[in-house]
């Protein structure tokens, strides 16, 4: 033990020699300029992870139409992949083209407001979202989360309802079913024709309003007396 302490005390002071390999503890620190695990990127948007807006950008300048168009195009180009993945992942790999179309339209509505007036790039050279794009990023994340919910609880039900020709189907079905806002006629049809596919979101059968069957008027026939 004493010998070890003496040897440590005799170690040369000052900066580590440059001949040390990069992985050595005494080597000069290497700067890693890649995004940290907490940076807000397309990947964190896809995964719905919490993140930090740490992009490195020049100070905002005057409004620039070309930069605004570039910002919108960048985010729109990612929409198809993000929407397809959000739906497919929530459905264990099963696609739903109608719901993907709903997602893309919702995504496009948000992206149209994400140009940041061309004052700054929406992401930096390393793919990190700019702090000024915080509201845009949150809005896009909300779209993907809403679509994942629709894919999880409404997609299979709405597909069955469309095949069964229930009222209130189509693209509006996804939001109505996931928010439990489907009308009584639609609910009654789903309960009758798609009970297994819609059971997660259907109220009890006894509580679903149903129209009373219309009574046919008795037909009076005049019989001729013989």
CSV table of C-alpha atoms in Angstrom, one decimal:
chain,number,residue,atom,x,y,z
A,1,UNK,CA,0.0,0.0,0.0
A,2,UNK,CA,2.8,2.4,1.0
A,3,UNK,CA,4.7,1.7,-2.2
A,4,UNK,CA,1.6,2.4,-4.3
A,5,UNK,CA,1.0,5.8,-2.7
A,6,UNK,CA,4.7,6.7,-3.3
A,7,UNK,CA,4.4,5.8,-6.9
A,8,UNK,CA,1.2,7.8,-7.3
A,9,UNK,CA,2.9,10.7,-5.6
A,10,UNK,CA,5.8,10.5,-8.0
A,11,UNK,CA,3.5,10.7,-11.1
A,12,UNK,CA,4.3,13.7,-13.3
A,13,UNK,CA,2.0,16.7,-12.9
A,14,UNK,CA,0.7,18.9,-15.7
A,15,UNK,CA,-1.3,18.2,-18.8
A,16,UNK,CA,-1.5,14.6,-20.1
A,17,UNK,CA,0.9,13.9,-22.9
A,18,UNK,CA,-0.7,14.1,-26.3
A,19,UNK,CA,0.5,10.6,-27.1
A,20,UNK,CA,-2.2,9.1,-25.0
A,21,UNK,CA,-4.9,7.3,-26.9
A,22,UNK,CA,-8.3,9.0,-27.1
A,23,UNK,CA,-9.9,6.4,-24.8
A,24,UNK,CA,-7.4,6.8,-22.0
A,25,UNK,CA,-8.6,8.5,-18.8
A,26,UNK,CA,-5.8,11.1,-18.9
A,27,UNK,CA,-6.4,12.0,-22.6
A,28,UNK,CA,-7.7,15.5,-23.4
A,29,UNK,CA,-11.5,15.6,-23.6
A,30,UNK,CA,-13.1,15.1,-26.9
A,31,UNK,CA,-16.0,17.4,-27.9
A,32,UNK,CA,-19.1,15.5,-29.1
A,33,UNK,CA,-21.3,18.0,-31.0
A,34,UNK,CA,-24.0,15.5,-31.9
A,35,UNK,CA,-27.5,15.9,-30.4
A,36,UNK,CA,-27.8,14.7,-26.8
A,37,UNK,CA,-30.3,12.1,-25.8
A,38,UNK,CA,-32.6,14.9,-24.6
A,39,UNK,CA,-32.6,17.0,-27.9
A,40,UNK,CA,-36.0,17.4,-29.6
A,41,UNK,CA,-35.8,15.7,-33.0
A,42,UNK,CA,-38.0,13.9,-35.4
A,43,UNK,CA,-37.2,10.7,-33.5
A,44,UNK,CA,-38.4,12.1,-30.2
A,45,UNK,CA,-41.5,13.4,-32.0
A,46,UNK,CA,-42.1,10.0,-33.4
A,47,UNK,CA,-41.7,8.3,-30.0
A,48,UNK,CA,-43.6,10.9,-28.0
A,49,UNK,CA,-40.6,11.5,-25.7
A,50,UNK,CA,-40.0,14.5,-23.5
A,51,UNK,CA,-37.1,16.5,-24.8
A,52,UNK,CA,-35.1,19.7,-24.6
A,53,UNK,CA,-35.0,22.4,-27.4
A,54,UNK,CA,-31.3,22.8,-27.7
A,55,UNK,CA,-30.7,23.7,-31.3
A,56,UNK,CA,-27.8,26.0,-32.1
A,57,UNK,CA,-29.0,28.6,-34.6
A,58,UNK,CA,-27.9,32.1,-35.6
A,59,UNK,CA,-30.0,35.0,-34.2
A,60,UNK,CA,-33.4,35.3,-35.9
A,61,UNK,CA,-33.4,37.6,-38.9
A,62,UNK,CA,-36.0,39.3,-41.0
A,63,UNK,CA,-39.0,37.3,-42.4
A,64,UNK,CA,-37.8,35.2,-45.3
A,65,UNK,CA,-40.4,33.5,-47.6
A,66,UNK,CA,-37.8,31.0,-48.9
A,67,UNK,CA,-36.9,29.9,-45.3
A,68,UNK,CA,-40.6,29.7,-44.4
A,69,UNK,CA,-41.3,27.4,-47.4
A,70,UNK,CA,-38.3,25.3,-46.5
A,71,UNK,CA,-39.5,24.9,-42.9
A,72,UNK,CA,-43.0,23.8,-44.0
A,73,UNK,CA,-41.6,21.4,-46.7
A,74,UNK,CA,-39.2,19.8,-44.2
A,75,UNK,CA,-42.0,18.9,-41.8
A,76,UNK,CA,-44.5,17.9,-44.5
A,77,UNK,CA,-42.0,15.5,-46.0
A,78,UNK,CA,-41.9,13.7,-42.6
A,79,UNK,CA,-45.7,13.5,-42.3
A,80,UNK,CA,-46.3,10.4,-44.4
A,81,UNK,CA,-43.8,8.3,-42.4
A,82,UNK,CA,-44.8,9.7,-39.0
A,83,UNK,CA,-48.5,9.1,-39.6
A,84,UNK,CA,-48.0,5.6,-41.1
A,85,UNK,CA,-45.8,4.6,-38.2
A,86,UNK,CA,-48.2,6.0,-35.6
A,87,UNK,CA,-51.2,4.1,-37.0
A,88,UNK,CA,-49.2,0.9,-37.7
A,89,UNK,CA,-47.5,0.8,-34.3
A,90,UNK,CA,-50.8,1.3,-32.4
A,91,UNK,CA,-52.4,-1.6,-34.5
A,92,UNK,CA,-49.5,-4.1,-34.1
A,93,UNK,CA,-48.3,-3.6,-37.7
A,94,UNK,CA,-51.8,-3.5,-39.3
A,95,UNK,CA,-52.3,-0.5,-41.6
A,96,UNK,CA,-55.4,1.6,-41.9
A,97,UNK,CA,-55.2,3.9,-45.0
A,98,UNK,CA,-58.2,6.0,-44.0
A,99,UNK,CA,-56.8,6.8,-40.6
A,100,UNK,CA,-53.4,7.6,-42.1
A,101,UNK,CA,-55.2,10.1,-44.4
A,102,UNK,CA,-56.9,11.7,-41.4
A,103,UNK,CA,-53.5,12.0,-39.7
A,104,UNK,CA,-51.9,13.6,-42.7
A,105,UNK,CA,-54.6,16.1,-43.0
A,106,UNK,CA,-54.4,17.1,-39.4
A,107,UNK,CA,-50.6,17.1,-39.6
A,108,UNK,CA,-50.7,19.4,-42.7
A,109,UNK,CA,-53.1,21.9,-40.9
A,110,UNK,CA,-50.5,22.2,-38.1
A,111,UNK,CA,-47.5,22.3,-40.4
A,112,UNK,CA,-49.0,25.2,-42.3
A,113,UNK,CA,-48.6,27.3,-39.1
A,114,UNK,CA,-45.0,26.1,-38.5
A,115,UNK,CA,-43.1,28.2,-40.9
A,116,UNK,CA,-42.1,30.6,-38.1
A,117,UNK,CA,-42.5,33.4,-40.6
A,118,UNK,CA,-39.1,32.4,-42.1
A,119,UNK,CA,-37.2,34.1,-39.3
A,120,UNK,CA,-35.2,31.0,-38.5
A,121,UNK,CA,-34.8,27.4,-39.6
A,122,UNK,CA,-37.2,25.1,-37.8
A,123,UNK,CA,-34.4,22.6,-37.1
A,124,UNK,CA,-30.6,23.1,-37.0
A,125,UNK,CA,-28.0,21.3,-39.1
A,126,UNK,CA,-28.0,18.3,-36.6
A,127,UNK,CA,-31.8,17.9,-36.8
A,128,UNK,CA,-32.6,19.5,-33.5
A,129,UNK,CA,-35.8,21.6,-33.2
A,130,UNK,CA,-35.3,25.3,-32.6
A,131,UNK,CA,-36.6,26.8,-29.3
A,132,UNK,CA,-38.9,29.1,-31.4
A,133,UNK,CA,-40.5,26.0,-32.8
A,134,UNK,CA,-41.6,24.7,-29.4
A,135,UNK,CA,-45.4,25.4,-30.0
A,136,UNK,CA,-45.1,23.8,-33.5
A,137,UNK,CA,-43.5,20.7,-32.1
A,138,UNK,CA,-46.0,20.4,-29.3
A,139,UNK,CA,-48.9,20.7,-31.8
A,140,UNK,CA,-47.4,18.0,-34.1
A,141,UNK,CA,-46.9,15.7,-31.1
A,142,UNK,CA,-50.6,16.2,-30.1
A,143,UNK,CA,-51.7,15.2,-33.6
A,144,UNK,CA,-49.7,12.0,-33.4
A,145,UNK,CA,-51.0,11.2,-29.9
A,146,UNK,CA,-54.6,11.7,-31.0
A,147,UNK,CA,-54.1,9.5,-34.0
A,148,UNK,CA,-52.5,6.8,-31.9
A,149,UNK,CA,-55.5,6.9,-29.6
A,150,UNK,CA,-57.9,6.6,-32.6
A,151,UNK,CA,-55.9,3.7,-34.0
A,152,UNK,CA,-56.0,1.9,-30.6
A,153,UNK,CA,-59.6,2.3,-29.7
A,154,UNK,CA,-61.6,3.2,-32.8
A,155,UNK,CA,-59.8,1.9,-35.9
A,156,UNK,CA,-61.1,-1.7,-35.9
A,157,UNK,CA,-64.6,-0.6,-34.8
A,158,UNK,CA,-64.8,2.0,-37.6
A,159,UNK,CA,-63.6,-0.5,-40.2
A,160,UNK,CA,-66.3,-3.0,-39.2
A,161,UNK,CA,-68.9,-0.3,-39.1
A,162,UNK,CA,-68.0,0.8,-42.6
A,163,UNK,CA,-68.2,-2.7,-43.9
A,164,UNK,CA,-71.6,-3.2,-42.2
A,165,UNK,CA,-72.9,0.1,-43.7
A,166,UNK,CA,-73.7,1.6,-40.3
A,167,UNK,CA,-74.5,5.4,-40.3
A,168,UNK,CA,-71.9,7.8,-39.1
A,169,UNK,CA,-68.9,6.0,-40.6
A,170,UNK,CA,-66.1,7.2,-42.7
A,171,UNK,CA,-63.4,9.6,-41.4
A,172,UNK,CA,-65.6,11.2,-38.8
A,173,UNK,CA,-66.1,7.8,-37.1
A,174,UNK,CA,-62.6,7.8,-35.7
A,175,UNK,CA,-63.0,11.0,-33.6
A,176,UNK,CA,-66.6,10.2,-32.7
A,177,UNK,CA,-65.8,6.7,-31.4
A,178,UNK,CA,-62.6,7.6,-29.6
A,179,UNK,CA,-64.3,10.5,-27.8
A,180,UNK,CA,-67.5,8.4,-27.2
A,181,UNK,CA,-69.6,10.9,-29.2
A,182,UNK,CA,-71.2,8.6,-31.7
A,183,UNK,CA,-74.9,9.0,-32.2
A,184,UNK,CA,-77.5,6.6,-30.9
A,185,UNK,CA,-78.3,5.2,-34.4
A,186,UNK,CA,-74.6,4.6,-35.0
A,187,UNK,CA,-74.1,3.0,-31.6
A,188,UNK,CA,-77.1,0.7,-32.1
A,189,UNK,CA,-75.8,-0.5,-35.4
A,190,UNK,CA,-72.3,-1.1,-34.0
A,191,UNK,CA,-73.8,-3.0,-31.1
A,192,UNK,CA,-75.8,-5.2,-33.5
A,193,UNK,CA,-73.3,-5.7,-36.3
A,194,UNK,CA,-69.9,-5.0,-34.8
A,195,UNK,CA,-70.2,-5.8,-31.1
A,196,UNK,CA,-66.9,-7.7,-30.8
A,197,UNK,CA,-64.9,-5.0,-32.8
A,198,UNK,CA,-66.5,-2.1,-30.9
A,199,UNK,CA,-67.0,-3.6,-27.4
A,200,UNK,CA,-64.1,-1.5,-25.9
A,201,UNK,CA,-65.9,1.8,-26.7
A,202,UNK,CA,-69.6,0.7,-26.6
A,203,UNK,CA,-71.8,1.4,-23.6
A,204,UNK,CA,-73.9,-1.4,-22.3
A,205,UNK,CA,-76.5,-2.6,-24.8
A,206,UNK,CA,-79.3,-1.8,-22.4
A,207,UNK,CA,-78.2,1.9,-22.3
A,208,UNK,CA,-78.1,2.4,-26.1
A,209,UNK,CA,-81.2,4.3,-27.3
A,210,UNK,CA,-83.0,2.3,-30.0
A,211,UNK,CA,-85.9,3.3,-32.2
A,212,UNK,CA,-89.1,1.5,-31.5
A,213,UNK,CA,-90.2,-0.5,-34.5
A,214,UNK,CA,-92.9,1.2,-36.5
A,215,UNK,CA,-96.2,-0.4,-36.4
A,216,UNK,CA,-97.7,-1.2,-39.8
A,217,UNK,CA,-101.3,0.0,-40.2
A,218,UNK,CA,-103.8,-2.8,-40.4
A,219,UNK,CA,-105.0,-3.2,-43.9
A,220,UNK,CA,-108.8,-3.3,-44.4
A,221,UNK,CA,-110.1,-5.3,-47.3
A,222,UNK,CA,-113.7,-5.2,-48.4
A,223,UNK,CA,-115.0,-8.6,-49.1
A,224,UNK,CA,-117.8,-8.9,-51.6
A,225,UNK,CA,-120.9,-10.8,-50.3
A,226,UNK,CA,-121.9,-13.6,-52.4
